[in-house]
Amino acid sequence: MLHNLVKSYKDKKGEVDFWLEDLRNKVKGPIYNSVDLRNSGFKIAAIDTNIFPAGFNNLCPNYSKETGILFKAHINKYYPNVKNIIIFPEGHTKNTYYLENVRKLQNIIKEHGFRIYVAHYDSEIAGTHTTAASEELIIHEFKKENDIIFINSPETFIPDIILTNNDFSGGIPEILKNVKIPILPNPNLGWFQRSKYGHQKHYEILIEEFAKLLDVDSWFFSPITIKIENVNFQTKEGFEKIAKAIEELLKQIQAKYNQHNIKETPYVFIKNDSGTYGIAIHHVEKPEEIIEMNRKTRNKLSIGKDKKAVTDIIIQEGIPTVERFKGLTGEPVIYLVGNNATGGFFRLNEDKDEKGNLNTGGMRFTKLCFHEMLGYENNSTDCDIECLEELYFKIAEIASIASGMEMLELEKDITK
């Protein structure tokens, strides 16, 4: 089945490239983001799009170089007078892998002629830190005066833009409100109000167009998704609605399996509609599992990042993965600048099978370019590494443009 999808893509590649370029010209994407994909051998789909990505340390040297080139092009195009940049990071400085991500991001941009510091408003976070690669990362303290952000030491430094590597799960800090320079990506796209379901609706519109170009069922590139609001995992409020939605979704997936002669057992994920870091996600194969859910699982699903209560969820079609690397279950993660894919890596998890959520305990990452993958296994042999990389990049770019559509929608809401 993957062979047929690849053939359709190759036959229409020129039309797809023209269509994507037209969309890029119409829709300005976030300065960067990352897209998690799943390849089941019968469908390839984006399952999560993160507008504040935190894995630049996992990019191979070739991809890092391309990322820097695209950063410079994006900044010069939309912010031509920018010379000085501050990276505003998350506050979890004990995560040395996250710190290495920040250090790598700083160096990628610095190598292309920008003056750049990492800085936080919290004096307790400021200081010298050691990353997972045993490198030094200095986080400075920034302040605000008359709506101007600045650093006092080691020099007086006034940024032209603030690049946020913080997903604002807890909301926008007061110090970053009403500043006079662009904050990228827009903090209003933070997880304190962004909706996975909202993104999915934009993605589905674009995937319908993409599939129409290829003359295939759009289901091959998109997970079926339902949103449930006003859920309380502690009191079980809304659980009957969830069980009914799971039952309906499993029927829809099975109908697609029957239509395309797929011999798999449907399953779904319950996900926090406004969450990240793989928190508050649960695998379900039967509706009654939600009714019988124990307190430990309910507690796990009730709280997202920064201890934010989970009240709205999505029920999303589960897509098994055929990706393996040295025997470990994997999935591709694609990084983008603007709406251009720049590279990626594989998320691996030795504790999960092909149906599991890999963005959880036990995960690790390959730091290899796709064309250098040794020990890579894919049970769908119809498409080689180069072919898969190209198709992965296109689907990730569609997801990125969907993020750009979220930005446009946000700007319209702000100006009302």
Coordinates of C-alpha atoms in Angstrom, one line a residue:
M1 CA 0.0 0.0 0.0
L2 CA 2.9 2.4 0.7
H3 CA 4.2 1.5 -2.7
N4 CA 0.9 2.9 -4.2
L5 CA 1.1 6.1 -2.2
V6 CA 4.8 6.6 -3.1
K7 CA 4.0 6.0 -6.8
S8 CA 1.1 8.5 -6.7
Y9 CA 3.4 11.1 -5.0
K10 CA 6.2 10.6 -7.6
D11 CA 3.8 10.9 -10.5
K12 CA 2.4 14.2 -9.1
K13 CA 5.6 15.5 -7.5
G14 CA 5.7 18.6 -9.8
E15 CA 2.2 19.5 -9.0
V16 CA 2.8 18.9 -5.3
D17 CA 5.9 21.2 -5.3
F18 CA 4.0 24.0 -7.1
W19 CA 1.1 23.7 -4.6
L20 CA 3.3 23.8 -1.6
E21 CA 5.3 26.7 -2.9
D22 CA 2.1 28.6 -3.5
L23 CA 1.0 27.9 0.1
R24 CA 4.3 29.0 1.5
N25 CA 3.9 32.4 -0.3
K26 CA 0.4 32.8 1.1
V27 CA 0.9 31.5 4.6
K28 CA 3.8 32.6 6.8
G29 CA 4.8 29.7 9.1
P30 CA 6.2 29.9 12.6
I31 CA 9.9 30.7 12.7
Y32 CA 10.4 27.0 13.7
N33 CA 8.5 23.9 14.7
S34 CA 8.8 20.2 14.7
V35 CA 6.4 17.5 13.5
D36 CA 6.1 13.9 14.8
L37 CA 5.1 11.4 12.1
R38 CA 4.0 7.8 12.1
N39 CA 4.5 5.4 9.2
S40 CA 2.4 2.3 9.6
G41 CA 3.2 0.8 6.2
F42 CA -0.3 1.6 5.0
K43 CA -0.4 5.3 6.0
I44 CA 2.0 8.1 6.9
A45 CA 0.6 10.9 9.0
A46 CA 1.5 13.9 11.2
I47 CA 0.4 13.1 14.8
D48 CA 1.8 16.1 16.7
T49 CA 3.1 19.5 15.8
N50 CA 5.2 21.5 18.3
I51 CA 5.7 25.2 17.7
F52 CA 8.4 25.4 20.4
P53 CA 10.7 22.5 19.5
A54 CA 13.4 21.3 21.9
G55 CA 15.6 18.8 20.1
F56 CA 18.1 20.8 18.1
N57 CA 20.8 18.8 19.8
N58 CA 19.6 15.7 18.0
L59 CA 20.1 17.0 14.5
C60 CA 23.1 15.6 12.6
P61 CA 25.7 18.1 11.3
N62 CA 24.3 18.3 7.8
Y63 CA 20.8 19.1 9.1
S64 CA 22.2 21.7 11.6
K65 CA 24.0 23.5 8.7
E66 CA 20.8 23.6 6.7
T67 CA 18.8 24.8 9.7
G68 CA 21.2 27.8 10.1
I69 CA 20.9 28.7 6.5
L70 CA 17.1 28.7 6.7
F71 CA 17.1 30.7 9.9
K72 CA 19.1 33.4 8.3
A73 CA 16.9 33.4 5.2
H74 CA 13.7 33.6 7.3
I75 CA 14.9 36.4 9.5
N76 CA 16.3 38.4 6.6
K77 CA 13.0 38.0 4.7
Y78 CA 10.6 39.0 7.5
Y79 CA 12.8 40.9 10.0
P80 CA 15.6 42.4 7.7
N81 CA 17.1 44.7 10.3
V82 CA 17.6 42.1 13.0
K83 CA 21.2 41.7 14.4
N84 CA 20.7 41.0 18.1
I85 CA 18.7 38.0 19.4
I86 CA 17.8 36.7 22.8
I87 CA 16.7 33.0 23.2
F88 CA 14.2 32.7 26.0
P89 CA 14.3 29.1 27.3
E90 CA 12.3 26.9 29.6
G91 CA 13.1 27.0 33.3
H92 CA 13.9 23.3 33.8
T93 CA 17.7 23.7 34.0
K94 CA 18.2 20.3 35.6
N95 CA 17.3 18.7 32.3
T96 CA 20.8 18.7 30.8
Y97 CA 19.6 17.4 27.4
Y98 CA 17.2 20.3 27.1
L99 CA 20.2 22.7 28.0
E100 CA 22.2 21.1 25.2
N101 CA 19.3 21.8 22.8
V102 CA 19.4 25.4 23.8
R103 CA 23.2 25.6 23.4
K104 CA 22.9 23.9 19.9
L105 CA 20.2 26.3 18.8
Q106 CA 22.3 29.3 20.0
N107 CA 25.3 28.1 18.0
I108 CA 23.3 27.3 14.8
I109 CA 22.1 30.9 14.7
K110 CA 25.3 32.5 15.9
E111 CA 27.3 30.9 13.1
H112 CA 25.3 33.0 10.6
G113 CA 26.3 36.4 11.8
F114 CA 23.8 37.2 14.6
R115 CA 24.7 38.3 18.1
I116 CA 22.8 36.0 20.4
Y117 CA 22.4 35.4 24.1
V118 CA 20.4 33.0 26.1
A119 CA 18.5 34.8 28.8
H120 CA 15.6 34.4 31.3
Y121 CA 13.9 36.9 33.6
D122 CA 14.3 34.6 36.6
S123 CA 17.6 35.3 38.5
E124 CA 17.5 31.8 39.9
I125 CA 17.6 30.3 36.4
A126 CA 20.3 32.7 35.2
G127 CA 23.9 31.4 35.6
T128 CA 26.4 29.0 34.1
H129 CA 25.1 25.5 33.4
T130 CA 26.6 22.2 32.2
T131 CA 24.8 20.5 29.3
A132 CA 24.5 16.7 28.6
A133 CA 27.4 17.1 26.2
S134 CA 29.5 18.5 29.1
E135 CA 29.5 21.9 27.4
E136 CA 28.9 25.3 29.1
L137 CA 25.7 27.2 28.6
I138 CA 25.4 30.7 30.1
I139 CA 21.9 31.9 30.8
H140 CA 21.8 35.6 31.4
E141 CA 19.1 37.6 33.3
F142 CA 17.1 40.0 31.2
K143 CA 15.0 42.9 32.5
K144 CA 12.4 45.3 31.1
E145 CA 12.2 49.1 31.3
N146 CA 9.8 51.2 29.4
D147 CA 8.7 48.1 27.5
I148 CA 12.3 47.5 26.3
I149 CA 13.9 44.1 27.1
F150 CA 17.7 44.3 27.8
I151 CA 20.6 42.5 29.4
N152 CA 23.1 44.4 31.6
S153 CA 25.9 42.0 31.7
P154 CA 28.4 41.1 30.3
E155 CA 27.5 44.1 28.1
T156 CA 24.4 46.3 27.6
F157 CA 22.5 44.2 25.0
I158 CA 19.2 45.1 23.5
P159 CA 17.7 42.4 21.3
D160 CA 15.9 43.1 18.1
I161 CA 13.8 39.9 18.5
I162 CA 13.2 37.4 21.2
L163 CA 13.2 33.7 20.1
T164 CA 11.2 31.7 22.5
N165 CA 12.1 28.1 23.2
N166 CA 9.5 28.1 26.0
D167 CA 6.0 26.7 25.2
F168 CA 4.1 29.0 27.7
S169 CA 2.1 26.1 29.2
G170 CA 1.7 28.3 32.3
G171 CA 0.7 31.4 30.3
I172 CA 2.7 34.5 29.1
P173 CA 5.0 36.0 31.8
E174 CA 4.1 39.6 32.6
I175 CA 7.5 40.8 31.7
L176 CA 7.0 39.7 28.1
K177 CA 3.7 41.5 27.7
N178 CA 3.6 44.8 25.7
V179 CA 7.3 44.7 24.6
K180 CA 8.3 46.7 21.6
I181 CA 10.0 43.9 19.6
P182 CA 8.7 40.8 17.9
I183 CA 8.5 37.6 20.1
L184 CA 8.9 34.5 17.9
P185 CA 6.9 32.3 17.8
N186 CA 3.9 34.3 19.0
P187 CA 3.5 33.6 22.7
N188 CA -0.3 33.4 22.1
L189 CA 0.4 30.1 20.4
G190 CA 1.6 28.7 23.7
W191 CA -0.1 25.6 25.2
F192 CA -1.9 27.7 27.8
Q193 CA -4.5 28.2 25.0
R194 CA -3.4 26.5 21.8
S195 CA -5.6 23.5 20.8
K196 CA -4.3 20.3 19.1
Y197 CA -7.8 19.8 17.7
G198 CA -7.7 23.3 16.2
H199 CA -4.4 22.5 14.5
Q200 CA -5.8 19.2 13.3
K201 CA -8.7 20.9 11.5
H202 CA -6.3 23.2 9.6
Y203 CA -4.1 20.1 8.8
E204 CA -7.1 18.2 7.5
I205 CA -8.1 20.9 5.1
L206 CA -4.6 20.9 3.6
I207 CA -4.3 17.1 3.6
E208 CA -7.6 16.9 1.6
E209 CA -6.0 19.1 -1.1
F210 CA -2.8 17.1 -1.0
A211 CA -4.6 13.8 -1.3
K212 CA -6.8 15.2 -4.1
L213 CA -3.6 16.0 -6.1
L214 CA -2.5 12.4 -5.6
D215 CA -6.0 11.0 -6.3
V216 CA -5.9 9.0 -3.0
D217 CA -8.0 8.8 0.1
S218 CA -6.9 11.6 2.5
W219 CA -7.2 9.2 5.4
F220 CA -3.8 7.8 4.3
F221 CA -2.2 11.0 5.6
S222 CA -4.3 12.0 8.6
P223 CA -5.5 10.4 11.9
I224 CA -9.2 10.6 12.6
T225 CA -9.7 12.9 15.6
I226 CA -12.6 13.8 17.9
K227 CA -12.6 16.5 20.6
I228 CA -14.3 16.1 24.0
E229 CA -14.7 19.1 26.3
N230 CA -15.4 19.6 30.0
V231 CA -13.8 16.3 31.3
N232 CA -12.9 15.7 34.9
F233 CA -10.6 12.7 35.4
Q234 CA -10.9 12.9 39.2
T235 CA -14.7 12.8 39.4
K236 CA -15.1 10.8 36.1
E237 CA -17.3 13.6 34.7
G238 CA -17.7 13.2 30.9
F239 CA -16.5 9.6 30.9
E240 CA -19.6 8.3 29.2
K241 CA -19.1 10.9 26.4
I242 CA -15.5 9.7 26.1
A243 CA -16.5 6.0 25.9
K244 CA -19.1 6.8 23.3
A245 CA -16.5 8.8 21.2
I246 CA -14.0 5.9 21.5
E247 CA -16.7 3.5 20.3
E248 CA -17.6 5.7 17.4
L249 CA -13.9 6.3 16.4
L250 CA -13.0 2.6 16.5
K251 CA -15.9 1.9 14.2
Q252 CA -14.7 4.6 11.8
I253 CA -11.2 3.2 11.8
Q254 CA -12.4 -0.3 11.3
A255 CA -14.5 0.9 8.3
K256 CA -11.4 2.3 6.8
Y257 CA -9.5 -0.9 7.4
N258 CA -12.3 -2.9 5.8
Q259 CA -12.4 -0.4 2.8
H260 CA -8.6 -0.8 2.2
N261 CA -8.3 -4.5 3.2
I262 CA -6.0 -3.7 6.2
K263 CA -5.6 -6.6 8.7
E264 CA -5.0 -4.6 11.9
T265 CA -6.8 -4.1 15.2
P266 CA -8.0 -0.4 15.6
Y267 CA -6.9 1.5 18.7
V268 CA -6.9 5.1 19.8
F269 CA -5.1 7.6 22.0
I270 CA -6.6 9.9 24.6
K271 CA -4.6 13.1 24.6
N272 CA -4.6 16.4 26.4
D273 CA -5.9 18.9 23.8
S274 CA -3.5 21.6 25.1
G275 CA -0.4 19.7 26.1
T276 CA 3.1 18.7 25.3
Y277 CA 6.1 16.6 26.5
G278 CA 4.1 13.4 26.0
I279 CA 2.2 14.1 29.2
A280 CA -1.5 13.0 29.7
I281 CA -1.6 10.5 26.8
H282 CA -3.2 7.1 27.1
H283 CA -3.6 4.1 24.7
V284 CA -7.1 2.6 24.5
E285 CA -8.4 -0.4 22.5
K286 CA -12.0 -0.8 23.9
P287 CA -14.6 1.8 25.1
E288 CA -15.0 0.1 28.5
E289 CA -11.4 0.8 29.3
I290 CA -12.3 4.4 30.0
I291 CA -15.2 3.4 32.4
E292 CA -12.9 0.9 34.2
M293 CA -9.9 3.2 34.4
N294 CA -8.2 3.1 37.8
R295 CA -7.3 6.0 39.9
K296 CA -3.6 5.9 39.1
T297 CA -4.2 6.3 35.3
R298 CA -6.9 9.0 35.9
N299 CA -4.4 10.9 38.0
K300 CA -1.8 10.7 35.2
L301 CA -4.3 12.0 32.7
S302 CA -5.7 14.8 34.9
I303 CA -2.6 17.0 35.0
G304 CA -0.5 18.4 32.1
K305 CA 2.7 20.3 32.0
D306 CA 3.2 23.0 34.7
K307 CA 0.5 21.2 36.8
K308 CA -2.2 22.5 34.5
A309 CA -5.5 20.7 34.9
V310 CA -6.7 18.7 31.8
T311 CA -10.3 19.5 31.0
D312 CA -10.4 19.2 27.2
I313 CA -9.1 16.1 25.4
I314 CA -8.9 14.6 21.9
I315 CA -9.5 11.0 21.0
Q316 CA -7.2 10.3 18.1
E317 CA -6.7 7.3 15.8
G318 CA -3.7 5.2 16.8
I319 CA -1.2 4.6 14.0
P320 CA 1.2 1.7 14.6
T321 CA 4.8 2.3 13.5
V322 CA 6.9 0.0 11.2
E323 CA 10.1 2.0 12.0
R324 CA 12.9 0.2 13.8
F325 CA 16.5 1.2 14.6
K326 CA 18.8 -1.5 15.9
G327 CA 15.7 -3.4 17.1
L328 CA 14.1 -0.4 18.9
T329 CA 10.6 1.0 18.0
G330 CA 10.9 4.4 16.4
E331 CA 9.2 7.3 14.7
P332 CA 10.5 10.2 12.6
V333 CA 10.6 13.7 14.0
I334 CA 11.0 16.5 11.3
Y335 CA 12.3 20.0 12.1
L336 CA 11.3 23.0 10.1
V337 CA 12.2 26.7 9.8
G338 CA 9.4 28.7 8.4
N339 CA 7.6 26.2 6.3
N340 CA 10.7 24.5 5.1
A341 CA 11.8 21.1 6.4
T342 CA 15.4 21.2 7.4
G343 CA 16.1 17.7 8.8
G344 CA 15.1 15.4 11.5
F345 CA 15.9 12.3 13.6
F346 CA 14.2 9.2 15.0
R347 CA 12.7 9.0 18.4
L348 CA 13.2 5.5 19.8
N349 CA 11.8 3.8 22.8
E350 CA 12.9 0.4 24.1
D351 CA 10.0 0.1 26.5
K352 CA 7.2 0.5 23.8
D353 CA 5.9 -1.6 21.0
E354 CA 4.7 -0.5 17.6
K355 CA 1.4 0.8 19.0
G356 CA 2.8 2.8 22.0
N357 CA 3.3 6.5 22.7
L358 CA 7.1 6.8 22.2
N359 CA 7.3 10.3 23.7
T360 CA 7.7 9.0 27.2
G361 CA 10.1 7.3 29.7
G362 CA 12.7 5.1 28.0
M363 CA 12.9 7.3 24.8
R364 CA 16.1 8.1 23.1
F365 CA 17.1 9.7 19.8
T366 CA 19.3 8.9 16.8
K367 CA 21.6 11.7 15.9
L368 CA 22.0 10.6 12.3
C369 CA 21.1 12.0 8.9
F370 CA 18.5 9.7 7.1
H371 CA 21.0 8.9 4.4
E372 CA 23.5 7.7 7.0
M373 CA 21.1 5.4 8.9
L374 CA 22.8 2.2 9.8
G375 CA 20.7 -0.5 11.4
Y376 CA 17.6 1.2 10.1
E377 CA 14.7 -1.2 9.5
N378 CA 11.4 -0.5 7.9
N379 CA 8.9 -3.3 7.2
S380 CA 7.6 -1.5 4.2
T381 CA 10.4 -2.1 1.7
D382 CA 8.7 -0.3 -1.2
C383 CA 10.4 3.0 -0.4
D384 CA 14.1 3.5 0.3
I385 CA 15.5 6.1 2.8
E386 CA 15.8 9.0 0.3
C387 CA 12.3 8.4 -0.9
L388 CA 10.9 8.2 2.7
E389 CA 12.8 11.3 3.7
E390 CA 11.3 13.3 0.9
L391 CA 7.7 12.1 1.6
Y392 CA 8.2 12.8 5.4
F393 CA 9.4 16.3 4.6
K394 CA 6.4 17.1 2.5
I395 CA 3.9 15.9 5.1
A396 CA 5.8 17.8 7.8
E397 CA 5.7 21.0 5.6
I398 CA 1.9 20.6 5.3
A399 CA 1.7 20.4 9.1
S400 CA 3.9 23.5 9.4
I401 CA 1.7 25.4 7.0
A402 CA -1.3 24.4 9.2
S403 CA 0.5 26.0 12.1
G404 CA 0.8 29.1 9.9
M405 CA -2.9 29.0 9.4
E406 CA -3.3 28.9 13.2
M407 CA -1.2 32.1 13.4
L408 CA -3.4 33.8 10.8
E409 CA -6.5 32.8 12.8
L410 CA -4.9 34.1 16.0
E411 CA -4.1 37.5 14.4
K412 CA -7.6 37.9 13.2
D413 CA -8.9 37.2 16.7
I414 CA -6.6 39.7 18.2
T415 CA -7.6 42.5 15.8
K416 CA -11.4 42.0 16.4

